[in-house]
């Protein structure tokens, strides 16, 4: 028998938001743009350790699709493309900064608890 989601959960905003931000890269890319301002693809790539070009391209497209970053193409040769936060993603930054602070404060304790559970 096939399970179906409760109708309330199908349109739950938090599920859709966590789906986007639950990946490995989206929040890092947004935070890099927040701390550095408008950036070109290569600059984002350098600031986001270990991300492949393919994954960065995919992440940028998804964030742009959700209205969380803007992409400006300049009519130059060679082409120049810059990415920046939108007002929507700027409104997320105080919350993301708070989450980063919380993570930094609790990271060591969480790692200790994980190690203790391995025993």
PDB file of C-alpha atoms in Angstrom:
ATOM      1  CA  UNK A   1       0.000   0.000   0.000  1.00  0.00           C
ATOM      2  CA  UNK A   2       1.382   3.406  -0.992  1.00  0.00           C
ATOM      3  CA  UNK A   3       1.806   6.026   1.707  1.00  0.00           C
ATOM      4  CA  UNK A   4       0.555   9.524   1.017  1.00  0.00           C
ATOM      5  CA  UNK A   5       1.566  12.646   2.859  1.00  0.00           C
ATOM      6  CA  UNK A   6      -0.964  14.329   5.063  1.00  0.00           C
ATOM      7  CA  UNK A   7      -2.395  17.260   3.033  1.00  0.00           C
ATOM      8  CA  UNK A   8      -1.279  19.727   5.691  1.00  0.00           C
ATOM      9  CA  UNK A   9       2.346  18.685   5.260  1.00  0.00           C
ATOM     10  CA  UNK A  10       2.329  18.777   1.467  1.00  0.00           C
ATOM     11  CA  UNK A  11       2.136  22.588   1.526  1.00  0.00           C
ATOM     12  CA  UNK A  12       4.135  23.131   4.714  1.00  0.00           C
ATOM     13  CA  UNK A  13       6.505  26.088   4.129  1.00  0.00           C
ATOM     14  CA  UNK A  14       9.201  24.770   6.463  1.00  0.00           C
ATOM     15  CA  UNK A  15       9.462  21.493   4.519  1.00  0.00           C
ATOM     16  CA  UNK A  16      10.117  23.360   1.284  1.00  0.00           C
ATOM     17  CA  UNK A  17      12.584  25.767   2.882  1.00  0.00           C
ATOM     18  CA  UNK A  18      14.506  23.045   4.714  1.00  0.00           C
ATOM     19  CA  UNK A  19      14.620  21.076   1.466  1.00  0.00           C
ATOM     20  CA  UNK A  20      16.460  23.965  -0.192  1.00  0.00           C
ATOM     21  CA  UNK A  21      18.729  24.860   2.721  1.00  0.00           C
ATOM     22  CA  UNK A  22      19.276  21.290   3.855  1.00  0.00           C
ATOM     23  CA  UNK A  23      21.776  20.680   1.093  1.00  0.00           C
ATOM     24  CA  UNK A  24      25.482  21.015   1.685  1.00  0.00           C
ATOM     25  CA  UNK A  25      26.107  24.258  -0.208  1.00  0.00           C
ATOM     26  CA  UNK A  26      23.205  26.729  -0.361  1.00  0.00           C
ATOM     27  CA  UNK A  27      23.726  28.379   3.022  1.00  0.00           C
ATOM     28  CA  UNK A  28      27.493  28.573   2.481  1.00  0.00           C
ATOM     29  CA  UNK A  29      27.037  30.267  -0.888  1.00  0.00           C
ATOM     30  CA  UNK A  30      24.530  32.744   0.544  1.00  0.00           C
ATOM     31  CA  UNK A  31      26.782  33.495   3.514  1.00  0.00           C
ATOM     32  CA  UNK A  32      29.779  34.049   1.215  1.00  0.00           C
ATOM     33  CA  UNK A  33      27.748  36.567  -0.771  1.00  0.00           C
ATOM     34  CA  UNK A  34      26.619  38.200   2.466  1.00  0.00           C
ATOM     35  CA  UNK A  35      30.157  38.638   3.779  1.00  0.00           C
ATOM     36  CA  UNK A  36      31.780  39.543   0.458  1.00  0.00           C
ATOM     37  CA  UNK A  37      29.082  41.351  -1.498  1.00  0.00           C
ATOM     38  CA  UNK A  38      28.538  40.896  -5.214  1.00  0.00           C
ATOM     39  CA  UNK A  39      30.752  38.105  -6.589  1.00  0.00           C
ATOM     40  CA  UNK A  40      31.576  36.446  -9.879  1.00  0.00           C
ATOM     41  CA  UNK A  41      31.290  32.679 -10.308  1.00  0.00           C
ATOM     42  CA  UNK A  42      35.029  32.091  -9.923  1.00  0.00           C
ATOM     43  CA  UNK A  43      35.124  34.169  -6.729  1.00  0.00           C
ATOM     44  CA  UNK A  44      32.255  32.205  -5.196  1.00  0.00           C
ATOM     45  CA  UNK A  45      33.994  28.993  -6.244  1.00  0.00           C
ATOM     46  CA  UNK A  46      37.229  30.033  -4.507  1.00  0.00           C
ATOM     47  CA  UNK A  47      35.409  31.037  -1.308  1.00  0.00           C
ATOM     48  CA  UNK A  48      33.349  27.823  -1.116  1.00  0.00           C
ATOM     49  CA  UNK A  49      35.883  25.118  -0.332  1.00  0.00           C
ATOM     50  CA  UNK A  50      35.502  21.721  -1.991  1.00  0.00           C
ATOM     51  CA  UNK A  51      32.474  22.560  -4.163  1.00  0.00           C
ATOM     52  CA  UNK A  52      32.706  21.380  -7.760  1.00  0.00           C
ATOM     53  CA  UNK A  53      31.908  23.753 -10.604  1.00  0.00           C
ATOM     54  CA  UNK A  54      28.941  21.584 -11.560  1.00  0.00           C
ATOM     55  CA  UNK A  55      27.510  21.664  -8.034  1.00  0.00           C
ATOM     56  CA  UNK A  56      28.087  25.407  -7.727  1.00  0.00           C
ATOM     57  CA  UNK A  57      26.281  25.980 -11.024  1.00  0.00           C
ATOM     58  CA  UNK A  58      23.354  23.872  -9.826  1.00  0.00           C
ATOM     59  CA  UNK A  59      23.249  25.609  -6.434  1.00  0.00           C
ATOM     60  CA  UNK A  60      23.330  29.084  -7.974  1.00  0.00           C
ATOM     61  CA  UNK A  61      20.507  28.178 -10.367  1.00  0.00           C
ATOM     62  CA  UNK A  62      18.316  26.861  -7.553  1.00  0.00           C
ATOM     63  CA  UNK A  63      18.952  29.906  -5.370  1.00  0.00           C
ATOM     64  CA  UNK A  64      18.179  32.214  -8.279  1.00  0.00           C
ATOM     65  CA  UNK A  65      15.019  30.239  -9.042  1.00  0.00           C
ATOM     66  CA  UNK A  66      13.862  30.774  -5.441  1.00  0.00           C
ATOM     67  CA  UNK A  67      14.562  34.506  -5.647  1.00  0.00           C
ATOM     68  CA  UNK A  68      17.416  34.274  -3.148  1.00  0.00           C
ATOM     69  CA  UNK A  69      20.088  35.685  -5.411  1.00  0.00           C
ATOM     70  CA  UNK A  70      20.251  37.853  -8.474  1.00  0.00           C
ATOM     71  CA  UNK A  71      22.356  37.133 -11.523  1.00  0.00           C
ATOM     72  CA  UNK A  72      23.550  40.024 -13.648  1.00  0.00           C
ATOM     73  CA  UNK A  73      25.097  39.364 -17.045  1.00  0.00           C
ATOM     74  CA  UNK A  74      27.222  42.151 -18.507  1.00  0.00           C
ATOM     75  CA  UNK A  75      27.374  42.452 -22.311  1.00  0.00           C
ATOM     76  CA  UNK A  76      31.147  42.114 -22.512  1.00  0.00           C
ATOM     77  CA  UNK A  77      33.637  39.827 -24.182  1.00  0.00           C
ATOM     78  CA  UNK A  78      34.483  37.654 -22.403  1.00  0.00           C
ATOM     79  CA  UNK A  79      31.109  37.516 -20.633  1.00  0.00           C
ATOM     80  CA  UNK A  80      30.983  38.717 -17.042  1.00  0.00           C
ATOM     81  CA  UNK A  81      28.320  37.440 -14.646  1.00  0.00           C
ATOM     82  CA  UNK A  82      27.898  38.637 -11.069  1.00  0.00           C
ATOM     83  CA  UNK A  83      25.761  37.222  -8.292  1.00  0.00           C
ATOM     84  CA  UNK A  84      24.316  39.137  -5.351  1.00  0.00           C
ATOM     85  CA  UNK A  85      21.834  38.645  -2.551  1.00  0.00           C
ATOM     86  CA  UNK A  86      18.267  39.804  -3.033  1.00  0.00           C
ATOM     87  CA  UNK A  87      16.148  41.552  -0.393  1.00  0.00           C
ATOM     88  CA  UNK A  88      14.600  38.144   0.345  1.00  0.00           C
ATOM     89  CA  UNK A  89      17.955  36.537   1.119  1.00  0.00           C
ATOM     90  CA  UNK A  90      19.148  39.649   2.975  1.00  0.00           C
ATOM     91  CA  UNK A  91      16.193  39.161   5.330  1.00  0.00           C
ATOM     92  CA  UNK A  92      17.540  35.669   6.059  1.00  0.00           C
ATOM     93  CA  UNK A  93      21.018  36.857   7.065  1.00  0.00           C
ATOM     94  CA  UNK A  94      20.302  37.820  10.711  1.00  0.00           C
ATOM     95  CA  UNK A  95      18.852  34.332  11.229  1.00  0.00           C
ATOM     96  CA  UNK A  96      21.732  32.636   9.432  1.00  0.00           C
ATOM     97  CA  UNK A  97      24.262  34.658  11.420  1.00  0.00           C
ATOM     98  CA  UNK A  98      22.514  33.605  14.648  1.00  0.00           C
ATOM     99  CA  UNK A  99      22.567  29.960  13.533  1.00  0.00           C
ATOM    100  CA  UNK A 100      26.281  30.191  12.748  1.00  0.00           C
ATOM    101  CA  UNK A 101      26.915  31.688  16.191  1.00  0.00           C
ATOM    102  CA  UNK A 102      24.929  28.908  17.827  1.00  0.00           C
ATOM    103  CA  UNK A 103      26.849  26.280  15.839  1.00  0.00           C
ATOM    104  CA  UNK A 104      30.198  27.770  16.839  1.00  0.00           C
ATOM    105  CA  UNK A 105      29.195  27.859  20.522  1.00  0.00           C
ATOM    106  CA  UNK A 106      27.928  24.277  20.562  1.00  0.00           C
ATOM    107  CA  UNK A 107      30.124  22.515  18.015  1.00  0.00           C
ATOM    108  CA  UNK A 108      32.668  21.044  20.444  1.00  0.00           C
ATOM    109  CA  UNK A 109      29.982  19.771  22.816  1.00  0.00           C
ATOM    110  CA  UNK A 110      28.066  18.176  19.953  1.00  0.00           C
ATOM    111  CA  UNK A 111      31.216  16.429  18.708  1.00  0.00           C
ATOM    112  CA  UNK A 112      31.901  15.168  22.251  1.00  0.00           C
ATOM    113  CA  UNK A 113      28.359  13.794  22.494  1.00  0.00           C
ATOM    114  CA  UNK A 114      28.737  12.060  19.138  1.00  0.00           C
ATOM    115  CA  UNK A 115      31.999  10.457  20.245  1.00  0.00           C
ATOM    116  CA  UNK A 116      30.442   9.337  23.525  1.00  0.00           C
ATOM    117  CA  UNK A 117      27.596   7.651  21.620  1.00  0.00           C
ATOM    118  CA  UNK A 118      30.090   5.638  19.533  1.00  0.00           C
ATOM    119  CA  UNK A 119      31.328   3.794  22.616  1.00  0.00           C
TER     120      UNK A 119
END
